[in-house]
Short mmCIF file of C-alpha atoms and ligand atoms in Angstrom, two decimals:
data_model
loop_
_atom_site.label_atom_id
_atom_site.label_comp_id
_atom_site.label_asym_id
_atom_site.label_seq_id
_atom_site.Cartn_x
_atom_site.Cartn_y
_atom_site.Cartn_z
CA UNK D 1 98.81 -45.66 -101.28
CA UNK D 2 102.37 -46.49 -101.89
CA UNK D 3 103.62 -43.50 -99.80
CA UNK D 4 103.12 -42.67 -96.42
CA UNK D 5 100.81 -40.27 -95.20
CA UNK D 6 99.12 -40.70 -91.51
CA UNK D 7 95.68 -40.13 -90.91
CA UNK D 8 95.14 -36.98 -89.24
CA UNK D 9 93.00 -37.16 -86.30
CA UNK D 10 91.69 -34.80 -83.91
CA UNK D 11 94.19 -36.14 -81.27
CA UNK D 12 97.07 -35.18 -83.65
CA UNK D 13 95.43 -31.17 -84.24
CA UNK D 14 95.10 -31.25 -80.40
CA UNK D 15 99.02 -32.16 -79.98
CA UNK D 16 100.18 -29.70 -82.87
CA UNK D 17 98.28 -27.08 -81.22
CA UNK D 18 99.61 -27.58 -78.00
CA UNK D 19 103.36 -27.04 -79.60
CA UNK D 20 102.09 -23.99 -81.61
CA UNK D 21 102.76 -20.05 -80.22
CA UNK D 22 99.29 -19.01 -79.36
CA UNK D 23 97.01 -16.21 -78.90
CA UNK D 24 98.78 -13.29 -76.42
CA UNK D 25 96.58 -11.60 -73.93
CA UNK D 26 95.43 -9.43 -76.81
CA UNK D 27 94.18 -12.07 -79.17
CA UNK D 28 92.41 -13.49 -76.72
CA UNK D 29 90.20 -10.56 -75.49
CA UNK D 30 89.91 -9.76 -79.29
CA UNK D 31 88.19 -13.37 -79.47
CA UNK D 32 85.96 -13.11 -76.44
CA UNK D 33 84.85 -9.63 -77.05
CA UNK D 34 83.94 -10.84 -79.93
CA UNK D 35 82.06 -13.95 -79.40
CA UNK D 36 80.27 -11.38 -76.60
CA UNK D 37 79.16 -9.01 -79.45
CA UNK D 38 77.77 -11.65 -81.08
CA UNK D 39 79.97 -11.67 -83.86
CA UNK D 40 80.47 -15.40 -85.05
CA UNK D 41 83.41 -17.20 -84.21
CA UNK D 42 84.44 -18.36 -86.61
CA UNK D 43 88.13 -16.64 -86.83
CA UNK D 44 91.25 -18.71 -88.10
CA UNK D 45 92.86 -21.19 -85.31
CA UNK D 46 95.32 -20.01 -83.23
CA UNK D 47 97.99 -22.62 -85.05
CA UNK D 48 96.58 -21.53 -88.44
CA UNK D 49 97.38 -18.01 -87.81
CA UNK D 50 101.14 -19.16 -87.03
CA UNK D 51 101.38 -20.55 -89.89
CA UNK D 52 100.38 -17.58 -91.70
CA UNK D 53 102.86 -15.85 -90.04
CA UNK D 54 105.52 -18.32 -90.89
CA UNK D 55 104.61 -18.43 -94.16
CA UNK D 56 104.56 -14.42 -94.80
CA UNK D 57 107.86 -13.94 -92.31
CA UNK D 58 109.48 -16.74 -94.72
CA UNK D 59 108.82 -15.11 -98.37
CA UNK D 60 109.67 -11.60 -96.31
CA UNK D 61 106.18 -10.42 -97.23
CA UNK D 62 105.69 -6.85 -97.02
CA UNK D 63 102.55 -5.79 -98.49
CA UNK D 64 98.88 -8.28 -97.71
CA UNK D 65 95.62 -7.93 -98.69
CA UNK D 66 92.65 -9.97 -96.58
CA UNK D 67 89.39 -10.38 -97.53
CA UNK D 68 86.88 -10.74 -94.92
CA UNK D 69 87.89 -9.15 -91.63
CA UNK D 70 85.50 -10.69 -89.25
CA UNK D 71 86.27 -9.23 -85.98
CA UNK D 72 90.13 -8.12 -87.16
CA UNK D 73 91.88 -11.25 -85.55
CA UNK D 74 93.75 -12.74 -88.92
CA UNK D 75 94.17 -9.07 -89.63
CA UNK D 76 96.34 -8.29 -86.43
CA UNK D 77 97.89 -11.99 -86.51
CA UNK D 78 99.85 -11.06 -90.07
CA UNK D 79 100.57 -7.92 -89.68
CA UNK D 80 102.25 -8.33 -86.51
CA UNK D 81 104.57 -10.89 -89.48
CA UNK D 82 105.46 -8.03 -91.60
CA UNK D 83 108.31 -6.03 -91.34
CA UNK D 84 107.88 -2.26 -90.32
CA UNK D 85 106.56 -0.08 -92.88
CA UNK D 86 104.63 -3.10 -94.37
CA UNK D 87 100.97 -2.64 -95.25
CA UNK D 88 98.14 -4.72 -94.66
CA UNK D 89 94.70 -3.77 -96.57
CA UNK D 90 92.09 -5.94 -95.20
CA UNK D 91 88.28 -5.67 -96.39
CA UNK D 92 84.60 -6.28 -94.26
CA UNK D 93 81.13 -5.85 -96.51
CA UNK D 94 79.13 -6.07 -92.68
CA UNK D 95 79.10 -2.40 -90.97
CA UNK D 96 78.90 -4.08 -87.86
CA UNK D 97 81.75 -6.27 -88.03
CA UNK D 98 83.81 -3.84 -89.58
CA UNK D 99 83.19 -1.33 -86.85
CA UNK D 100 84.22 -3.77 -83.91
CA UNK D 101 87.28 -4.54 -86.20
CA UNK D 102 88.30 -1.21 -86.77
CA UNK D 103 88.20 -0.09 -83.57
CA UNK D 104 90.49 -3.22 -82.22
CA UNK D 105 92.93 -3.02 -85.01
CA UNK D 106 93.57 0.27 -83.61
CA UNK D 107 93.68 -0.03 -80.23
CA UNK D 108 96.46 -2.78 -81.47
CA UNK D 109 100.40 -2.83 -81.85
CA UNK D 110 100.02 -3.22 -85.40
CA UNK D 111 97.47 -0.30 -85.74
CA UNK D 112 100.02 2.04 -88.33
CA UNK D 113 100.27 -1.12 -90.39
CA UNK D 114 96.72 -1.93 -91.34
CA UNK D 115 93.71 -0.35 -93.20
CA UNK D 116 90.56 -1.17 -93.11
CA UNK D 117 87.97 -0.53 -96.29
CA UNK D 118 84.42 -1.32 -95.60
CA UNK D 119 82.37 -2.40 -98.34
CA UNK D 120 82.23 -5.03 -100.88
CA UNK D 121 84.95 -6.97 -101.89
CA UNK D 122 84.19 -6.80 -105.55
CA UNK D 123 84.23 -3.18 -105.82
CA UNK D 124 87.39 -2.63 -103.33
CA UNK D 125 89.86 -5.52 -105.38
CA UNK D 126 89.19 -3.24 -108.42
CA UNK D 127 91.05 -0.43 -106.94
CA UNK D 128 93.66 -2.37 -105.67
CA UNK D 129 96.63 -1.83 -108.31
CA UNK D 130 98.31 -4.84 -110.30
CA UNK D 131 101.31 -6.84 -108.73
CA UNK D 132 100.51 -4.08 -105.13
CA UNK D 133 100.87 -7.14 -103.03
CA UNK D 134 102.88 -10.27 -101.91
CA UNK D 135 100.20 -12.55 -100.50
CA UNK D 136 96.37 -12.06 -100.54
CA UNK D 137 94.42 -14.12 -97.71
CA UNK D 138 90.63 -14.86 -98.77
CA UNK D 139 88.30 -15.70 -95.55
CA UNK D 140 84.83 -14.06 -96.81
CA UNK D 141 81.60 -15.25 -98.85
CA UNK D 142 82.54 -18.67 -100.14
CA UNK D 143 80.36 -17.52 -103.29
CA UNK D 144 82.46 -15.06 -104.11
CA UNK D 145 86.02 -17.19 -103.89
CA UNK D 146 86.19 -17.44 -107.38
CA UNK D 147 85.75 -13.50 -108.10
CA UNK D 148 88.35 -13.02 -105.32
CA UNK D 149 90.57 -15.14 -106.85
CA UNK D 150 90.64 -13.83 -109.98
CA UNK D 151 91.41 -10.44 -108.55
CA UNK D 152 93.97 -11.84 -106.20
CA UNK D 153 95.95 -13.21 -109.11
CA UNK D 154 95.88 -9.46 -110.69
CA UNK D 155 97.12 -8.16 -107.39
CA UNK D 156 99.61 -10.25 -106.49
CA UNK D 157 102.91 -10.16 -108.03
CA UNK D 158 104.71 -13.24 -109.66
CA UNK D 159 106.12 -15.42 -106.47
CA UNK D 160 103.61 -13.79 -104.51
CA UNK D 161 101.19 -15.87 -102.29
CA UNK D 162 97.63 -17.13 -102.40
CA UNK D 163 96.10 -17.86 -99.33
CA UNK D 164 92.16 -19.49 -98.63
CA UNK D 165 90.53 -20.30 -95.56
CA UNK D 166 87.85 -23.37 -95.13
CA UNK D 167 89.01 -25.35 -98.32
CA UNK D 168 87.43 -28.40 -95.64
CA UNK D 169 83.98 -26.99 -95.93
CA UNK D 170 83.44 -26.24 -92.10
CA UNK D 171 83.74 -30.12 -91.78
CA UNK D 172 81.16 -30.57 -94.10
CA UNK D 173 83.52 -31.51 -97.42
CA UNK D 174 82.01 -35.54 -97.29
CA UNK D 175 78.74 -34.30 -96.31
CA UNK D 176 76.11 -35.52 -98.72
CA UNK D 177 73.90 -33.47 -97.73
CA UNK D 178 75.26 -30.18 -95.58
CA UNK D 179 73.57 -28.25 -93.51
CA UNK D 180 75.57 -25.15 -94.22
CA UNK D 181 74.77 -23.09 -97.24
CA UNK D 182 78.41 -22.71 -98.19
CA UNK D 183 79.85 -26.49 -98.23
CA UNK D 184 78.39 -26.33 -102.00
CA UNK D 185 80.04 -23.34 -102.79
CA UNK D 186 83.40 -24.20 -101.16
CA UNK D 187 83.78 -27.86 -103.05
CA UNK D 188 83.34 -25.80 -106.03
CA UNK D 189 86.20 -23.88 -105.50
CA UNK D 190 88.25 -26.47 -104.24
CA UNK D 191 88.08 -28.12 -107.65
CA UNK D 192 88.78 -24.07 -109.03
CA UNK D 193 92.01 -23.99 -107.31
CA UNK D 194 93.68 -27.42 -108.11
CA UNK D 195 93.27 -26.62 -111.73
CA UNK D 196 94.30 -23.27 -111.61
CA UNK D 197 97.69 -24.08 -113.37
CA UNK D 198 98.95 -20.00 -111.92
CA UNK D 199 99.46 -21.41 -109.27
CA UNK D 200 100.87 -24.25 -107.32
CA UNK D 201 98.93 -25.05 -104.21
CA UNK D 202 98.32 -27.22 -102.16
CA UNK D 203 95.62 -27.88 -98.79
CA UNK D 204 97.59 -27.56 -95.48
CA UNK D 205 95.15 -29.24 -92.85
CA UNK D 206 94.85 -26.78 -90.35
CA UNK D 207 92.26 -25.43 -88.66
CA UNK D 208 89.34 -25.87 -91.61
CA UNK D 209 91.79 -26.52 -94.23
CA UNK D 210 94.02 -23.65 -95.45
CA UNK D 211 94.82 -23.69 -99.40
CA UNK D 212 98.28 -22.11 -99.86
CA UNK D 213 99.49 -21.67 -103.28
CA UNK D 214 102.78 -19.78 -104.89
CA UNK D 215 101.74 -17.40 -108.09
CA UNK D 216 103.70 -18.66 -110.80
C1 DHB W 1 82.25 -19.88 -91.89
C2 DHB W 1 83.11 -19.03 -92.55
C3 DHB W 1 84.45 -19.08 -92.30
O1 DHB W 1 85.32 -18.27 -92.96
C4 DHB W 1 84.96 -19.95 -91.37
O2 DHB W 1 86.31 -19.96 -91.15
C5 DHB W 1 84.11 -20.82 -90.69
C6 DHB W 1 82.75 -20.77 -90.95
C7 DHB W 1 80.80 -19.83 -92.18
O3 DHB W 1 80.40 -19.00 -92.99
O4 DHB W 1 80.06 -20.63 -91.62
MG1 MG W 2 87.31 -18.87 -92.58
#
C-alpha cells in the first residue's frame, strides 16, 4: 500500500472502547434482560452506538427510521441523539422481540420520541413517505438489505444518511465456508453498496463493521 493504514486488531477495539461513553445503568439492564429472555445478543456495541450518535448529533438529524429492533437498544441509543420533538420509527417482524422492545422503549427517557411498528419491513417502508427521514439504520434480515435499501433511498432525503450494521459478516467475511446462514447474504450486499453510486459510503470498523454512507 503506499498509504498508511494500521492493522486493526482486537487490542486496538479493546482500547477504543475503553475511551468510548458507554452503556448508562439503563442500557445495561436493557442488555441483560435481554440476553435473560432469551433474546439474542446480538445488539450494536456500546462504541458503535456512539458513533451513531455522533454521527446523527453531527448532521442535526431529526427524523430516523431503524429496521430491526431487536430488544430496542439501537432504538433508545439514537433517539436519546435527536433533538426534542425528533421522531424515531423503528420496525421488529418477531412478536416476541417486539413486545420486550416496546415495553422498554417506554419505560425509557426517550419513550415520546420513538414508535414502534411490528410487522414486516417490506410492507411498513411502503408507508413510510418520500424524503420523511434524515438517516435510516438497517440491522434486520441480511436477505432483505437490498429491499431495505432501496426503500431507504426513497425515504431519505438528499444529504440524508444511510446506515448498515454487520457489513463484516459476524466475522465470517473471509470465511470460505461460514457457518452462519447470512455471511452469503451480507458479502452480497457489501458489493450492493460500494457500487451504489447514490451514495458515498464507506465501512467504519466498529463493532461488526458499520457501512455509513451520505445520499447524494
Ligand atoms: C446477527 C445479526 C445482527 O444484526 C448482528 O449484529 C449480529 C448477528 C445474526 O443474525 O446472526
Ligand atoms: Mg446487527
Amino acid at each position: 500500500m503506499s498509504h498508511e493504514s494500521t492493522l486493526v486488531t482486537q487490542r486496538h477495539f479493546e482500547y477504543l472502547a475503553a475511551r468510548t461513553v458507554g452503556d448508562d445503568q439503563f442500557l445495561k439492564q436493557l442488555r441483560a434482560d435481554a440476553q435473560a429472555a432469551g433474546i439474542p445478543a446480538i445488539d450494536i456495541a456500546p462504541e458503535e452506538a456512539s458513533f451513531l450518535q455522533i454521527l446523527l448529533m453531527a448532521t442535526k438529524a431529526r427524523d430516523v427510521v431503524e429496521v430491526g429492533t431487536l430488544a430496542g437498544y439501537s432504538a433508545v441509543a439514537m433517539a436519546r441523539a435527536l433533538p426534542r420533538g425528533g421522531t424515531l420509527r423503528t420496525i421488529e417482524l418477531n412478536p416476541r422481540h417486539a413486545d420486550f422492545a416496546r415495553r422498554r422503549i417506554a419505560a425509557s427517557d426517550v419513550a415520546e420520541l420513538v414508535t414502534l411498528f411490528e410487522g414486516d419491513a417490506r410492507v411498513v417502508l411502503a408507508t413510510f413517505a418520500t424524503h420523511s427521514a434524515d438517516a435510516i439504520f438497517l440491522d434486520a434480515d441480511k436477505a432483505g438489505y437490498s429491499r431495505y435499501l432501496e426503500e431507504g433511498l426513497r425515504i431519505v432525503r438528499p444529504g440524508g444518511l444511510v446506515l448498515v450494521d454487520n457489513a463484516f459478516a459476524f466475522g465470517q467475511l473471509f470465511h470460505e465456508l461460514p457457518t452462519d446462514r447470512e455471511a452469503p447474504a451480507v458479502k452480497a450486499f457489501n458489493e450492493i453498496m460500494a457500487k451504489e453510486s447514490r451514495l458515498q459510503s464507506v465501512i467504519v470498523p466498529l463493532g461488526d463493521g458499520l457501512w455509513v454512507g451520505v445520499k447524494r
